[in-house]
PDB file of C-alpha atoms and ligand atoms in Angstrom:
ATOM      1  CA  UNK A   2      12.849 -16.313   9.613  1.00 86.00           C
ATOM      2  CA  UNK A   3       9.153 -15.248   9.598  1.00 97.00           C
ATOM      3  CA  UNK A   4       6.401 -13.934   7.012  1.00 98.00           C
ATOM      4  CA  UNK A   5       5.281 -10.788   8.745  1.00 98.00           C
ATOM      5  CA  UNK A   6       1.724  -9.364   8.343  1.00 98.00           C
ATOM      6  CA  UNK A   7       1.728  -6.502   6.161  1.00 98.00           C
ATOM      7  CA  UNK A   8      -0.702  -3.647   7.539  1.00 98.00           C
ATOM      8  CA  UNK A   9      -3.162  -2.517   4.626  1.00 96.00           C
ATOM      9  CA  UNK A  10      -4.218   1.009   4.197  1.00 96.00           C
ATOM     10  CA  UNK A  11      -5.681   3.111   6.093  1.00 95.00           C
ATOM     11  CA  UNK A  12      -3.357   1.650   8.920  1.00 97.00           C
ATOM     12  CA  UNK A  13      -2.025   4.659  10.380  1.00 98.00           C
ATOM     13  CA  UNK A  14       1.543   3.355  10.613  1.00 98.00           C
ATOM     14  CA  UNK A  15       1.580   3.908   6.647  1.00 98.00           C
ATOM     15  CA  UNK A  16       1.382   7.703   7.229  1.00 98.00           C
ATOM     16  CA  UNK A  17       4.592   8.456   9.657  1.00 98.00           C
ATOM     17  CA  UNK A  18       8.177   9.658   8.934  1.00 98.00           C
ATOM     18  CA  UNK A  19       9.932   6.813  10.042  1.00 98.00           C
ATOM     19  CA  UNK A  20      13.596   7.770  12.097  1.00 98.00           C
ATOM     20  CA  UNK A  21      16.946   6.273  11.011  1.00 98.00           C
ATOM     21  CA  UNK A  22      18.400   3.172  11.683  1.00 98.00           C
ATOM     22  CA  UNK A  23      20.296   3.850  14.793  1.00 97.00           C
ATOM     23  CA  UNK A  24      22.387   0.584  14.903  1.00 95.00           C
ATOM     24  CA  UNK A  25      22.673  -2.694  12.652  1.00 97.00           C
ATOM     25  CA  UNK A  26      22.352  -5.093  15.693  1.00 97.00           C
ATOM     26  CA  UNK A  27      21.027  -8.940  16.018  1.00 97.00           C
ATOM     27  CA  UNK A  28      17.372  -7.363  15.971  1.00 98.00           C
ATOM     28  CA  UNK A  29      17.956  -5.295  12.919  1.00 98.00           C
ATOM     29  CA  UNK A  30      19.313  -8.373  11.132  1.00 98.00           C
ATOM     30  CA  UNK A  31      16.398 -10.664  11.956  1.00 98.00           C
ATOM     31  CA  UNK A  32      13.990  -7.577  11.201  1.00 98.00           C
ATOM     32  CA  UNK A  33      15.698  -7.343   7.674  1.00 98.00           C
ATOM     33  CA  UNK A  34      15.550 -11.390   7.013  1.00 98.00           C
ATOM     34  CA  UNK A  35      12.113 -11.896   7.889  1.00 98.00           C
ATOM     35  CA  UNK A  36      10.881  -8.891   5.806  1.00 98.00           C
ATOM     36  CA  UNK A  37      12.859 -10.539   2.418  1.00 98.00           C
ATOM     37  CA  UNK A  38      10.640 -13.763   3.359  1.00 98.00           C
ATOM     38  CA  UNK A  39       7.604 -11.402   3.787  1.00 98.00           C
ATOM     39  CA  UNK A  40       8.359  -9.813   0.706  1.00 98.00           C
ATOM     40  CA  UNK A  41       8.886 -13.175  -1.505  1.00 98.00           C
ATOM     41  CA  UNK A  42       5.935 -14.851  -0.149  1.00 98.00           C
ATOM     42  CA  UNK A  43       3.403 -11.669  -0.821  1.00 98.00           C
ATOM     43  CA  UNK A  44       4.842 -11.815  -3.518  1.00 98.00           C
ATOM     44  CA  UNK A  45       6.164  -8.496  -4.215  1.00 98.00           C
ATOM     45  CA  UNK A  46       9.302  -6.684  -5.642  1.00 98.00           C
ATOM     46  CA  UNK A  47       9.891  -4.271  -2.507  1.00 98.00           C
ATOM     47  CA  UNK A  48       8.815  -3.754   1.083  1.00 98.00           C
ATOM     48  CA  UNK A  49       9.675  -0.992   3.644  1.00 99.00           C
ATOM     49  CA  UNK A  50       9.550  -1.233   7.585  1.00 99.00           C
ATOM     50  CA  UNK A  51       6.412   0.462   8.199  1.00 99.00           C
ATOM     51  CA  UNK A  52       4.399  -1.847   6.205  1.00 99.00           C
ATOM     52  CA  UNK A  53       5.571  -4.307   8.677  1.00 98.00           C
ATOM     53  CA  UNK A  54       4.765  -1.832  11.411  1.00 98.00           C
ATOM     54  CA  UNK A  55       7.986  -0.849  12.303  1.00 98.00           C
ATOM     55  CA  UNK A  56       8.608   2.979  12.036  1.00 98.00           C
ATOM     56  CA  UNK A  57      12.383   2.704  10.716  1.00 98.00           C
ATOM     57  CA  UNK A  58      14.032   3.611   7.215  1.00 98.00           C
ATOM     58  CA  UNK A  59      14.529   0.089   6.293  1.00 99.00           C
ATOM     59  CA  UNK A  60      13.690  -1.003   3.063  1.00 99.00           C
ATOM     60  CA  UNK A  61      14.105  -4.240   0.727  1.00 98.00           C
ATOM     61  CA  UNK A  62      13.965  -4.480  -2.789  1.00 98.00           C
ATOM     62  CA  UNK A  63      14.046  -8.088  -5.296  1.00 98.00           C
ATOM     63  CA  UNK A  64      12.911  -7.438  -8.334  1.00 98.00           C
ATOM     64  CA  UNK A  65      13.645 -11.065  -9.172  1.00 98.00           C
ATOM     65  CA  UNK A  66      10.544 -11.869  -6.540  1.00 97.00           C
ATOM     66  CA  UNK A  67      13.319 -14.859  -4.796  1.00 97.00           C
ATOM     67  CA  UNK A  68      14.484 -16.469  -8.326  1.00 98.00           C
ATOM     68  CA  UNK A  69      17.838 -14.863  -7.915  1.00 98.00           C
ATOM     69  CA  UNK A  70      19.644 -13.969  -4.760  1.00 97.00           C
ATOM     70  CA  UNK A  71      21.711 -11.605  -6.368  1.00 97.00           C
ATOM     71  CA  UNK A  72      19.029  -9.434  -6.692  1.00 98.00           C
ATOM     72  CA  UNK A  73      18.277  -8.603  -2.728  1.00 98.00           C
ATOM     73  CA  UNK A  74      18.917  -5.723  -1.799  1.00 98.00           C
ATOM     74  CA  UNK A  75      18.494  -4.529   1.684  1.00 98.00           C
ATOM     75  CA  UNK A  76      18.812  -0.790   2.053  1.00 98.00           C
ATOM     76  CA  UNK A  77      19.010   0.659   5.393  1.00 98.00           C
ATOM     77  CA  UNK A  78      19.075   4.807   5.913  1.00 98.00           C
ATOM     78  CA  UNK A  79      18.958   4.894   1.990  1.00 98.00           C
ATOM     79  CA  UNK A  80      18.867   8.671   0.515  1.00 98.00           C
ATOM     80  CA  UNK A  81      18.269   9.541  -3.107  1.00 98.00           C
ATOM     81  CA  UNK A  82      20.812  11.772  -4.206  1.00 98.00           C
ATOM     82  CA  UNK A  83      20.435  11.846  -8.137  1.00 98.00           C
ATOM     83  CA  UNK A  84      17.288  11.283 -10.249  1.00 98.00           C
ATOM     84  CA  UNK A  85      16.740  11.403 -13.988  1.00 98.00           C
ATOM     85  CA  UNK A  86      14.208  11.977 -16.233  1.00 98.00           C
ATOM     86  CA  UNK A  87      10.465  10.894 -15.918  1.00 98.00           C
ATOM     87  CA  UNK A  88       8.481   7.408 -16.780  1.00 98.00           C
ATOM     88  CA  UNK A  89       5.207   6.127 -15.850  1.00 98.00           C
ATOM     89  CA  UNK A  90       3.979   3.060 -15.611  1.00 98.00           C
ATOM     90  CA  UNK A  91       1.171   1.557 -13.887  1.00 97.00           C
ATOM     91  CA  UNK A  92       1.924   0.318 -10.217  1.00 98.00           C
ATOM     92  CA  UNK A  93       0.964  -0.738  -7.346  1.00 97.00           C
ATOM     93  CA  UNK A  94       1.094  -1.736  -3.363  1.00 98.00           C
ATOM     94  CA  UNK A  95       1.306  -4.590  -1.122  1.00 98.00           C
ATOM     95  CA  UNK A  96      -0.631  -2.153   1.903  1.00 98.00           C
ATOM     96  CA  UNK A  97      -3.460  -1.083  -0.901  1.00 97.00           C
ATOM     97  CA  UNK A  98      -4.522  -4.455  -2.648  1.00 95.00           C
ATOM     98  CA  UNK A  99      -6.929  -3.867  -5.092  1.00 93.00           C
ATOM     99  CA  UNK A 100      -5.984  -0.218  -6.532  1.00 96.00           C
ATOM    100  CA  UNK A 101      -3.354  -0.095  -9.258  1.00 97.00           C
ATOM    101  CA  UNK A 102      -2.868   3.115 -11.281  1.00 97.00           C
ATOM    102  CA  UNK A 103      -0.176   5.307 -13.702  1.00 97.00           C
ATOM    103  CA  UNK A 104       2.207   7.176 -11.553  1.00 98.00           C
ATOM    104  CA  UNK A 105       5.068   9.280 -12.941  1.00 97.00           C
ATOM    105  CA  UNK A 106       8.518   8.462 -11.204  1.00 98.00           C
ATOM    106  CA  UNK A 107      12.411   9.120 -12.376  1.00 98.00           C
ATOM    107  CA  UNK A 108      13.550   7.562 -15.168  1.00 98.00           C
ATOM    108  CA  UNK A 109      16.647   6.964 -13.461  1.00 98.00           C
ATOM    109  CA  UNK A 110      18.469   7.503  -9.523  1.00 98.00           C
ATOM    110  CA  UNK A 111      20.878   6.642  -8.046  1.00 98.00           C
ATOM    111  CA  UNK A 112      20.440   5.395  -4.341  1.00 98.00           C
ATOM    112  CA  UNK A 113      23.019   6.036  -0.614  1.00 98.00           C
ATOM    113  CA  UNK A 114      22.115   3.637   1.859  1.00 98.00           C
ATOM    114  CA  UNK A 115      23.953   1.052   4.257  1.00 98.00           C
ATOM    115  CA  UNK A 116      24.015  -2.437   4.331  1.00 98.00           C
ATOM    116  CA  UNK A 117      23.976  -4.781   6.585  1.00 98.00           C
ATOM    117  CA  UNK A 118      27.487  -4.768   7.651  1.00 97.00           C
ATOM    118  CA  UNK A 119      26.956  -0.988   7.748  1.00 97.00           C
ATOM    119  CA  UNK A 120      29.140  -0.442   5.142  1.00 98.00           C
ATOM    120  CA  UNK A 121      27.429   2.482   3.064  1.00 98.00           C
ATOM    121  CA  UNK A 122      26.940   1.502  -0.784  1.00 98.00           C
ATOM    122  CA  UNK A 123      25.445   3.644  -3.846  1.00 98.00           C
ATOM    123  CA  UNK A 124      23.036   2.042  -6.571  1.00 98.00           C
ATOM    124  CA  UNK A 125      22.046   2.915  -9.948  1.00 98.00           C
ATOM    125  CA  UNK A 126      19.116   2.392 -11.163  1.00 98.00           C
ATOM    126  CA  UNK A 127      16.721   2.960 -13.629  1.00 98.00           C
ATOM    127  CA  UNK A 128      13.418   1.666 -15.098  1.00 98.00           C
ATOM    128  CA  UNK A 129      11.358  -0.806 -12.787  1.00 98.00           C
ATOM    129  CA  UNK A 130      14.505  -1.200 -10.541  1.00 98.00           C
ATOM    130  CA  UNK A 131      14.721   2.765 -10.200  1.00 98.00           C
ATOM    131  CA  UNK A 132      10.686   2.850  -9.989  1.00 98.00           C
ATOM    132  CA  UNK A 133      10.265   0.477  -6.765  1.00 98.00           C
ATOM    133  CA  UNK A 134      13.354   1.970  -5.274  1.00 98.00           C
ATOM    134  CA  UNK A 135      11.269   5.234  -5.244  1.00 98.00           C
ATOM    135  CA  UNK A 136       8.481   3.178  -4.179  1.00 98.00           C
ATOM    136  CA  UNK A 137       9.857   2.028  -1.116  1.00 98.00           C
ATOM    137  CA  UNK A 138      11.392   5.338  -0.586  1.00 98.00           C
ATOM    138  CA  UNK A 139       8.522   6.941   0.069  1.00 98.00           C
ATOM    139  CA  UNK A 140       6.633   4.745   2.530  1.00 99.00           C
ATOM    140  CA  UNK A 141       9.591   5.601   4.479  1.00 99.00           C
ATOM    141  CA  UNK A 142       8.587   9.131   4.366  1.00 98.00           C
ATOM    142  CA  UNK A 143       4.605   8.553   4.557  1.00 98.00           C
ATOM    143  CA  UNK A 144       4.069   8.742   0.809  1.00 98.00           C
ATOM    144  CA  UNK A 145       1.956   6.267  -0.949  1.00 98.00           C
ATOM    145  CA  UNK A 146       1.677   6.285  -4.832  1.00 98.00           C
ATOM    146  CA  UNK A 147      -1.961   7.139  -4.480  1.00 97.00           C
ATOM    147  CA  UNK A 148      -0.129  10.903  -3.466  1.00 97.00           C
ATOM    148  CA  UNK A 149       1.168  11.334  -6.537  1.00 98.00           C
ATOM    149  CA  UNK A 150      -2.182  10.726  -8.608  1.00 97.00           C
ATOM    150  CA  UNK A 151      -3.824  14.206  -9.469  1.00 96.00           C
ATOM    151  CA  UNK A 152      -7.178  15.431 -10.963  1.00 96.00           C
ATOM    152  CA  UNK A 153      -9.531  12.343 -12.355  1.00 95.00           C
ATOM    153  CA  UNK A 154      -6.985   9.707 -11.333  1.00 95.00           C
ATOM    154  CA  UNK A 155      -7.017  11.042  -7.639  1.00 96.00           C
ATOM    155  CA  UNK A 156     -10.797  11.054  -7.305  1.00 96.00           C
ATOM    156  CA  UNK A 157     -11.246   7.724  -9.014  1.00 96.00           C
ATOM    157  CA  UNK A 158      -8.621   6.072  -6.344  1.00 94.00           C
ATOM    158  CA  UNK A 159     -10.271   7.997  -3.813  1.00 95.00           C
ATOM    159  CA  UNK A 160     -13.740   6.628  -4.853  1.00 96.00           C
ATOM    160  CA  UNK A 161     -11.927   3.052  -4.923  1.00 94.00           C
ATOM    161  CA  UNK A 162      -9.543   3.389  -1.449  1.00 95.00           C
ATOM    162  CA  UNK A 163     -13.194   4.414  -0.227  1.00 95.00           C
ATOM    163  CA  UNK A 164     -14.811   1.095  -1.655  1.00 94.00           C
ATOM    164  CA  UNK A 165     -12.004  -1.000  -0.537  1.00 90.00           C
ATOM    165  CA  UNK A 166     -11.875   0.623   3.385  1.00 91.00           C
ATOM    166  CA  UNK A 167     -15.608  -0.852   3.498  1.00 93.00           C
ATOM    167  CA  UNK A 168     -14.675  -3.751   2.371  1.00 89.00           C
ATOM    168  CA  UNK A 169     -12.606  -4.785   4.694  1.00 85.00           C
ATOM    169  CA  UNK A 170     -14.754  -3.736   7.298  1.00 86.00           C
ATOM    170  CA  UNK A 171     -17.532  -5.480   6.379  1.00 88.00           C
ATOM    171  CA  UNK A 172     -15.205  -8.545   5.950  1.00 86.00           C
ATOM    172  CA  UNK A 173     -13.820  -8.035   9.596  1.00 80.00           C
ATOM    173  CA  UNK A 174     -16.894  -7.141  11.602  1.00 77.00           C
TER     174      UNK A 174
HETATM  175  O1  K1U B 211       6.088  -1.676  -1.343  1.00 58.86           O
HETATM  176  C1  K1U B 211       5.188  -2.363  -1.806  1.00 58.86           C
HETATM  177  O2  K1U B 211       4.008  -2.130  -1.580  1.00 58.86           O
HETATM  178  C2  K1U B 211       5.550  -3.509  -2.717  1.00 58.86           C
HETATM  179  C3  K1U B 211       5.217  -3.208  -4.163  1.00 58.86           C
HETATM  180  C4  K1U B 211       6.398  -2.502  -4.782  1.00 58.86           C
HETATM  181  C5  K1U B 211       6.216  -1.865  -6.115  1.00 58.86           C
HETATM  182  C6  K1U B 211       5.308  -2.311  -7.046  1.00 58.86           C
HETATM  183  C7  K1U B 211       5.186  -1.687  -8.279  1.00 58.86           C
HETATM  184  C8  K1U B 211       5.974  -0.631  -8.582  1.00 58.86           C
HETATM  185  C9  K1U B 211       6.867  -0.174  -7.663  1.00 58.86           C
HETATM  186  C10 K1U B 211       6.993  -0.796  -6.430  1.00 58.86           C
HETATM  187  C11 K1U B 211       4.944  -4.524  -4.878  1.00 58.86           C
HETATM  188  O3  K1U B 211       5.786  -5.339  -4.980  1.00 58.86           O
HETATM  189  S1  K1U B 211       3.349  -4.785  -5.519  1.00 58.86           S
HETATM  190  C12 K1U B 211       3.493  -6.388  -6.295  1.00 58.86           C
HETATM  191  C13 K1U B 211       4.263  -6.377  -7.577  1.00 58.86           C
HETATM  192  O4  K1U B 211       4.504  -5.334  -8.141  1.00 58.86           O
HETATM  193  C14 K1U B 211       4.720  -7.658  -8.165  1.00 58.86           C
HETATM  194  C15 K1U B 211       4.422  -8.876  -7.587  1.00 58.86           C
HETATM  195  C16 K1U B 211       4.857 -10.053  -8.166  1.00 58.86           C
HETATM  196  C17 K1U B 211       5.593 -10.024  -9.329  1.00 58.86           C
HETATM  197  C18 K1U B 211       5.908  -8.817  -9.914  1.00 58.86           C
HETATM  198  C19 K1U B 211       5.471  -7.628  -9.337  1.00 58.86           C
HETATM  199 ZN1   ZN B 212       3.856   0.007  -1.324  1.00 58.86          ZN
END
């Protein structure tokens, strides 16, 4: 297994549709392994493919950040097909360090997806399990939880993401 490096906004990558898993092979396998050790060792409670560079609906979620192992959960081709009422709480991303803010997400879904035996599974979730589920959700789609900011919030993240884009260049020139 491997700890992958996470691309950091404004890393294009971030920004495409990914396509479906076409097959759970060796590759797939190893892809899903080493992004559960990329994950732990960030550490965070989800990651998606594309934030390992790798433009395919593959997601993993631990909200247990490695304590428990009953907690993995690798989702591959997952769909939302329920949600439920509306929370927000402040959050954040592994591919935007720096910039936390209050988005608005279900209260509640409930998850379709395969695992790794491609055996297809539902979840139920709801709270902080529900909330990074939707998380990693999106980047499979593009979305970022800056997109769901509006008014002041948006232009003060835009103001930071601005700040922070400088930043690293500075750092990496
Ligand atoms: O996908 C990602 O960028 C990972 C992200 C997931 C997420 C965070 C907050 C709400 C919904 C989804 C993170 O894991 S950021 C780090 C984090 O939240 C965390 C890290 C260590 C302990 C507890 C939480
Ligand atoms: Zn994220």
């Amino acid at each position: 297994m491997a700890v992958l490096p996470i691309r950091i906004y404004p890393d294009p990558v971030l920004r495409v549709k990914c396509r479906p898993v076409a097959a759970v092979d060796d590759r797939l396998r190893k892809l899903a392994a080493d992004m559960v050790e990329t994950m732990h060792a960030a550490p965070g409670i989800g990651l998606a493919a594309p934030q390992v560079g790798v433009e395919e609906r593959l997601a993993v979620v631990d909200l247990s950040v490695g304590e428990d192992p009953s907690q993995v959960h690798v989702l591959i081709n997952p769909e939302i097909v329920h949600r439920e009422g509306q929370e927000t709480e402040v959050e954040g991303c592994l591919s935007i360090p720096g910039l936390t803010d209050k988005v608005d997400r279900p209260a509640a879904v409930k998850i379709k997806a395969l695992d790794l035996a491609e055996k297809p599974f539902e979840i139920e979730a709801e709270g902080w399990f529900a909330r990074a589920l939707c998380h990693e959700l999106d980047h499979l789609d593009g979305v970022l939880f800056i997109d769901h900011l509006r008014g002041l919030r948006k232009e003060r993240a835009k103001r930071q993401l601005r700040r922070l884009v400088t930043e690293r260049e500075e750092v990496t020139a």
